[in-house]
Amino acid sequence: MKQLRIGYLSTLYHTSHILKSEGAIDAGLGVAAQWRLFGTGPAMIEAFAQGELDLGYIGLPPAMIGISRGLPLKCIAGGHCEGTVMVGPADTGTAENVQQRNDILALFAGKKIGAPASGSIHDSIIRHLLNQQSVAGASVVNYPWADLMPQAISDGEIAAAVGTPPLAAVAQAWYGHSIIIPPGLAWPFNPSYGIIVQAGMLKERDFLEGFIGLHEKACNCMREQPLDAARILSQAVKVVDAAFVQRVLAVSPHYCAALPEPYRAATMAFVPVLRELGYIDRELSEGEVFDLSFIGRVHAGPHHY
């Protein structure tokens, strides 16, 4: 291999920012990394479809939608779980159990809720919850960039929004909003993101195992040394300070490269949801989504989520 084309998102707790800023792939694996930023996971899947990417940091539902349409993609490592939060006006309250979650959802009958792109993990979760609870007249408005949603709440365009922990940190720090449904109540153990590769990469076994090793090291840094990780990340993105990044990392501190059974089970639980929403039109097997042979060699022990 001479180069690696990597798709990544702006999400702060993805290890992409650490590996990119440190030049870890170029220096540690001897491969020139070409990084390409995307606003949403579905947009990244379109780039995979055009043959423009080798590897991507992405939520599992968009990848599953691509796989259902015939894209030769595999998830070879995890990265984070429980990365979907719901934010809204501070006087809404915060759910502490499933019943309170359902009570909060009922408050949005007839109202609009913001979410990232159609088919993203956050979009899939909120649409499923609204359907499950039969919240009358509630609708989802999709945004190409999640950063637009806190202002949209303040402007009255939407009543609340779902997205990543960075969305929650922005909404709290700069707009006075609150987390109203925390990550563990949106979808327990949901596969916030994983490492996806196009199938042609699977033959590069030594390289991919080396990449997963670097990825796991960065996950460990965020979990075990959040102050150090916050400094690295703030220097990498250059638009927020370390204190803000530290708040982001603390919202849902479940960082690991492993693919344990709960992660895989939570992923496959999306299959009927994606079918219900019309995003896929067939069943998917775990073997179509995951290749466990790499992580089994790099991270064989208990997970750290």
Coordinates of C-alpha atoms in Angstrom, one line a residue:
M1 CA 0.0 0.0 0.0
K2 CA 1.2 3.5 -0.8
Q3 CA -1.8 5.6 0.4
L4 CA -5.0 5.3 2.3
R5 CA -8.1 7.4 1.6
I6 CA -9.9 8.0 4.8
G7 CA -13.4 9.5 5.3
Y8 CA -14.0 11.2 8.7
L9 CA -16.5 13.4 10.4
S10 CA -16.1 16.5 12.5
T11 CA -17.2 14.5 15.6
L12 CA -14.6 15.3 18.3
Y13 CA -14.3 12.0 20.0
H14 CA -13.5 10.0 16.9
T15 CA -9.9 9.0 17.0
S16 CA -9.5 10.3 13.4
H17 CA -8.6 13.7 14.8
I18 CA -5.8 12.3 17.0
L19 CA -4.3 10.1 14.3
K20 CA -4.5 12.8 11.7
S21 CA -2.9 15.5 13.9
E22 CA -0.1 13.2 15.0
G23 CA 0.6 11.8 11.5
A24 CA 0.4 8.4 13.1
I25 CA -0.6 6.5 10.0
D26 CA 2.2 8.0 7.9
A27 CA 4.8 7.6 10.6
G28 CA 3.7 4.4 12.2
L29 CA 2.5 2.4 9.3
G30 CA 4.4 3.9 6.4
V31 CA 1.4 4.8 4.4
A32 CA 0.4 8.3 3.1
A33 CA -3.0 9.1 4.7
Q34 CA -5.4 11.3 2.6
W35 CA -8.1 12.6 4.9
R36 CA -11.5 13.8 3.6
L37 CA -14.0 15.5 5.9
F38 CA -17.8 14.7 5.5
G39 CA -20.8 16.4 7.1
T40 CA -22.7 13.2 7.6
G41 CA -22.4 9.4 7.4
P42 CA -24.7 9.0 4.5
A43 CA -22.6 11.4 2.4
M44 CA -19.6 9.3 3.2
I45 CA -21.4 6.2 2.0
E46 CA -22.0 7.9 -1.3
A47 CA -18.2 8.5 -1.6
F48 CA -17.6 4.8 -0.8
A49 CA -20.1 4.0 -3.6
Q50 CA -18.1 6.1 -6.0
G51 CA -14.9 4.2 -5.1
E52 CA -13.4 7.3 -3.5
L53 CA -12.6 5.9 0.0
D54 CA -10.8 3.0 1.4
L55 CA -11.7 3.4 5.1
G56 CA -14.2 5.5 7.1
Y57 CA -15.2 6.6 10.5
I58 CA -19.0 6.2 10.5
G59 CA -22.1 5.2 12.4
L60 CA -23.2 1.7 11.6
P61 CA -26.7 2.4 10.3
P62 CA -25.5 4.4 7.2
A63 CA -23.0 1.6 6.5
M64 CA -25.8 -1.0 6.8
I65 CA -27.9 0.9 4.4
G66 CA -25.0 0.9 1.9
I67 CA -24.4 -2.8 2.5
S68 CA -28.1 -3.6 1.9
R69 CA -27.7 -1.9 -1.5
G70 CA -24.7 -4.0 -2.5
L71 CA -21.7 -2.0 -1.4
P72 CA -18.9 -4.3 -0.4
L73 CA -18.2 -2.8 3.1
K74 CA -17.2 -4.4 6.4
C75 CA -17.0 -3.1 10.0
I76 CA -13.6 -4.2 11.3
A77 CA -13.5 -2.3 14.6
G78 CA -15.7 -0.3 17.0
G79 CA -14.9 3.1 18.5
H80 CA -17.7 4.3 20.7
C81 CA -21.1 3.4 21.9
E82 CA -24.1 5.4 23.1
G83 CA -23.4 8.5 21.1
T84 CA -26.9 9.9 20.5
V85 CA -28.3 12.5 22.8
M86 CA -31.4 14.7 22.6
V87 CA -31.1 18.4 23.6
G88 CA -33.8 21.0 24.1
P89 CA -34.9 23.9 26.2
A90 CA -33.6 23.8 29.8
D91 CA -37.0 23.8 31.3
T92 CA -37.9 20.5 29.6
G93 CA -36.2 18.4 32.3
T94 CA -33.8 15.4 31.9
A95 CA -35.0 11.8 31.6
E96 CA -33.6 9.5 34.2
N97 CA -35.4 6.3 33.2
V98 CA -37.4 4.9 30.2
Q99 CA -40.8 6.2 31.5
Q100 CA -39.4 9.7 31.8
R101 CA -37.9 9.4 28.3
N102 CA -41.3 8.5 27.0
D103 CA -42.9 11.4 28.9
I104 CA -40.5 13.8 27.4
L105 CA -41.0 12.5 23.9
A106 CA -44.8 13.0 24.3
L107 CA -44.1 16.7 24.9
F108 CA -43.1 17.0 21.2
A109 CA -46.5 16.0 19.7
G110 CA -47.1 18.2 16.7
K111 CA -43.6 19.7 16.9
K112 CA -40.4 19.5 14.8
I113 CA -37.3 17.7 16.0
G114 CA -33.9 18.3 14.3
A115 CA -31.6 15.4 13.3
P116 CA -28.6 15.0 11.0
A117 CA -29.0 13.5 7.6
S118 CA -31.7 11.0 6.7
G119 CA -30.4 7.5 7.4
S120 CA -27.9 8.7 10.0
I121 CA -27.9 6.8 13.3
H122 CA -29.4 9.8 15.1
D123 CA -32.1 10.2 12.5
S124 CA -32.9 6.5 12.7
I125 CA -33.1 6.4 16.5
I126 CA -35.4 9.5 16.9
R127 CA -37.7 8.3 14.1
H128 CA -38.0 4.9 15.7
L129 CA -38.7 6.3 19.1
L130 CA -41.4 8.7 17.8
N131 CA -43.0 5.8 16.0
Q132 CA -42.7 3.5 18.9
Q133 CA -44.3 6.0 21.3
S134 CA -46.9 7.1 18.7
V135 CA -46.1 10.8 19.2
A136 CA -48.8 12.4 17.2
G137 CA -47.8 15.0 14.6
A138 CA -44.2 15.0 15.6
S139 CA -41.8 15.3 12.6
V140 CA -38.1 15.1 12.0
V141 CA -36.2 17.9 10.1
N142 CA -32.9 16.7 8.7
Y143 CA -29.9 19.1 8.7
P144 CA -26.8 18.7 6.5
W145 CA -24.6 20.0 9.3
A146 CA -25.6 19.2 12.9
D147 CA -23.9 22.4 14.1
L148 CA -26.9 24.3 12.7
M149 CA -29.4 22.7 15.1
P150 CA -28.7 24.5 18.5
Q151 CA -29.4 27.9 16.8
A152 CA -32.4 26.4 15.1
I153 CA -33.8 25.5 18.5
S154 CA -33.2 29.1 19.8
D155 CA -34.8 30.5 16.7
G156 CA -37.9 28.3 17.1
E157 CA -37.4 26.4 13.9
I158 CA -37.3 23.1 15.8
A159 CA -38.3 22.3 19.3
A160 CA -35.4 19.9 20.1
A161 CA -32.6 18.1 18.3
V162 CA -30.8 14.8 18.4
G163 CA -27.1 14.3 17.7
T164 CA -23.7 13.6 19.1
P165 CA -22.2 14.6 22.5
P166 CA -20.4 17.6 20.8
L167 CA -23.9 18.8 19.8
A168 CA -24.9 18.6 23.5
A169 CA -21.8 20.4 24.7
V170 CA -22.4 23.3 22.2
A171 CA -26.1 23.5 23.0
Q172 CA -25.3 23.6 26.7
A173 CA -22.3 26.0 26.7
W174 CA -23.4 28.5 24.0
Y175 CA -27.2 28.3 23.9
G176 CA -28.4 27.5 27.4
H177 CA -30.1 24.3 26.2
S178 CA -30.0 21.0 28.2
I179 CA -29.6 17.3 27.6
I180 CA -33.1 16.1 27.9
I181 CA -32.6 12.4 26.8
P182 CA -29.1 11.2 27.7
P183 CA -27.1 8.7 25.6
G184 CA -28.0 5.6 27.6
L185 CA -31.7 6.2 27.3
A186 CA -31.8 7.0 23.6
W187 CA -30.6 3.5 22.5
P188 CA -28.6 1.4 25.0
F189 CA -25.1 0.4 23.7
N190 CA -25.9 1.9 20.3
P191 CA -23.0 1.7 17.9
S192 CA -22.1 5.3 17.8
Y193 CA -19.3 4.7 15.2
G194 CA -17.0 2.1 13.9
I195 CA -14.2 1.6 11.4
I196 CA -15.6 0.6 8.0
V197 CA -13.5 -0.6 5.1
Q198 CA -14.3 -1.4 1.5
A199 CA -13.9 -5.2 0.9
G200 CA -10.8 -4.8 -1.2
M201 CA -8.9 -3.6 1.8
L202 CA -9.5 -6.9 3.7
K203 CA -6.4 -8.4 2.1
E204 CA -4.2 -5.8 3.7
R205 CA -4.2 -7.7 7.0
D206 CA -1.0 -6.5 8.5
F207 CA -1.8 -2.9 7.7
L208 CA -5.4 -3.1 9.1
E209 CA -4.2 -4.7 12.3
G210 CA -1.6 -1.9 12.7
F211 CA -4.3 0.7 12.1
I212 CA -6.6 -0.9 14.7
G213 CA -3.7 -0.9 17.1
L214 CA -3.2 2.9 16.6
H215 CA -7.0 3.4 16.9
E216 CA -7.2 1.5 20.2
K217 CA -4.3 3.4 21.6
A218 CA -6.1 6.7 20.8
C219 CA -9.4 5.3 22.3
N220 CA -7.5 4.4 25.5
C221 CA -6.1 8.0 25.6
M222 CA -9.6 9.5 25.5
R223 CA -10.9 7.2 28.2
E224 CA -7.9 7.0 30.5
Q225 CA -6.2 10.4 29.9
P226 CA -9.1 12.8 29.0
L227 CA -7.0 15.9 29.9
D228 CA -4.2 14.9 27.5
A229 CA -6.7 13.9 24.8
A230 CA -8.6 17.2 25.2
R231 CA -5.4 19.2 24.6
I232 CA -4.5 17.1 21.5
L233 CA -8.0 17.4 20.1
S234 CA -8.3 21.2 20.8
Q235 CA -5.0 21.7 19.0
A236 CA -6.2 19.5 16.1
V237 CA -9.5 21.1 15.4
K238 CA -8.4 24.7 16.4
V239 CA -12.0 26.0 17.0
V240 CA -12.6 25.0 20.6
D241 CA -10.5 25.0 23.7
A242 CA -9.4 22.0 25.8
A243 CA -12.0 22.6 28.5
F244 CA -14.8 22.4 25.9
V245 CA -13.3 19.1 24.5
Q246 CA -13.1 17.7 28.0
R247 CA -16.8 18.3 28.5
V248 CA -17.5 16.6 25.2
L249 CA -15.5 13.5 26.2
A250 CA -17.3 13.3 29.5
V251 CA -20.8 13.2 28.0
S252 CA -20.6 9.5 27.0
P253 CA -17.1 8.2 27.9
H254 CA -17.4 4.8 26.2
Y255 CA -14.3 4.6 23.9
C256 CA -12.9 1.3 22.7
A257 CA -11.9 -0.5 19.4
A258 CA -13.5 -3.8 20.4
L259 CA -16.6 -5.4 18.8
P260 CA -18.1 -7.3 21.7
E261 CA -21.5 -9.1 21.5
P262 CA -23.5 -6.2 23.0
Y263 CA -22.1 -3.8 20.4
R264 CA -22.9 -6.2 17.6
A265 CA -26.4 -7.0 19.0
A266 CA -27.3 -3.3 19.4
T267 CA -26.1 -2.9 15.8
M268 CA -28.2 -5.7 14.4
A269 CA -31.2 -4.5 16.3
F270 CA -31.3 -1.6 13.8
V271 CA -32.1 -4.0 11.0
P272 CA -35.9 -4.1 11.6
V273 CA -35.8 -0.3 12.4
L274 CA -34.2 0.5 9.1
R275 CA -36.7 -1.7 7.3
E276 CA -39.5 -0.1 9.2
L277 CA -38.3 3.4 8.1
G278 CA -37.8 2.2 4.5
Y279 CA -34.0 2.7 4.5
I280 CA -33.4 -0.9 3.6
D281 CA -35.6 -3.5 2.0
R282 CA -34.1 -6.8 3.1
E283 CA -32.7 -8.6 6.2
L284 CA -28.9 -8.3 6.9
S285 CA -26.9 -11.0 8.7
E286 CA -24.1 -10.1 11.2
G287 CA -21.6 -11.7 8.9
E288 CA -22.6 -9.2 6.1
V289 CA -21.8 -6.3 8.5
F290 CA -18.8 -7.4 10.5
D291 CA -15.5 -9.0 9.9
L292 CA -14.2 -10.0 13.4
S293 CA -10.9 -11.5 12.3
F294 CA -8.9 -8.3 12.7
I295 CA -10.1 -7.2 16.1
G296 CA -9.8 -10.7 17.3
R297 CA -6.1 -10.5 16.9
V298 CA -5.6 -6.9 18.1
H299 CA -8.1 -6.7 20.9
A300 CA -8.9 -10.2 22.1
G301 CA -9.5 -9.3 25.8
P302 CA -12.6 -7.7 27.5
H303 CA -13.9 -4.5 25.9
H304 CA -13.6 -1.1 27.6
Y305 CA -16.9 0.6 26.6

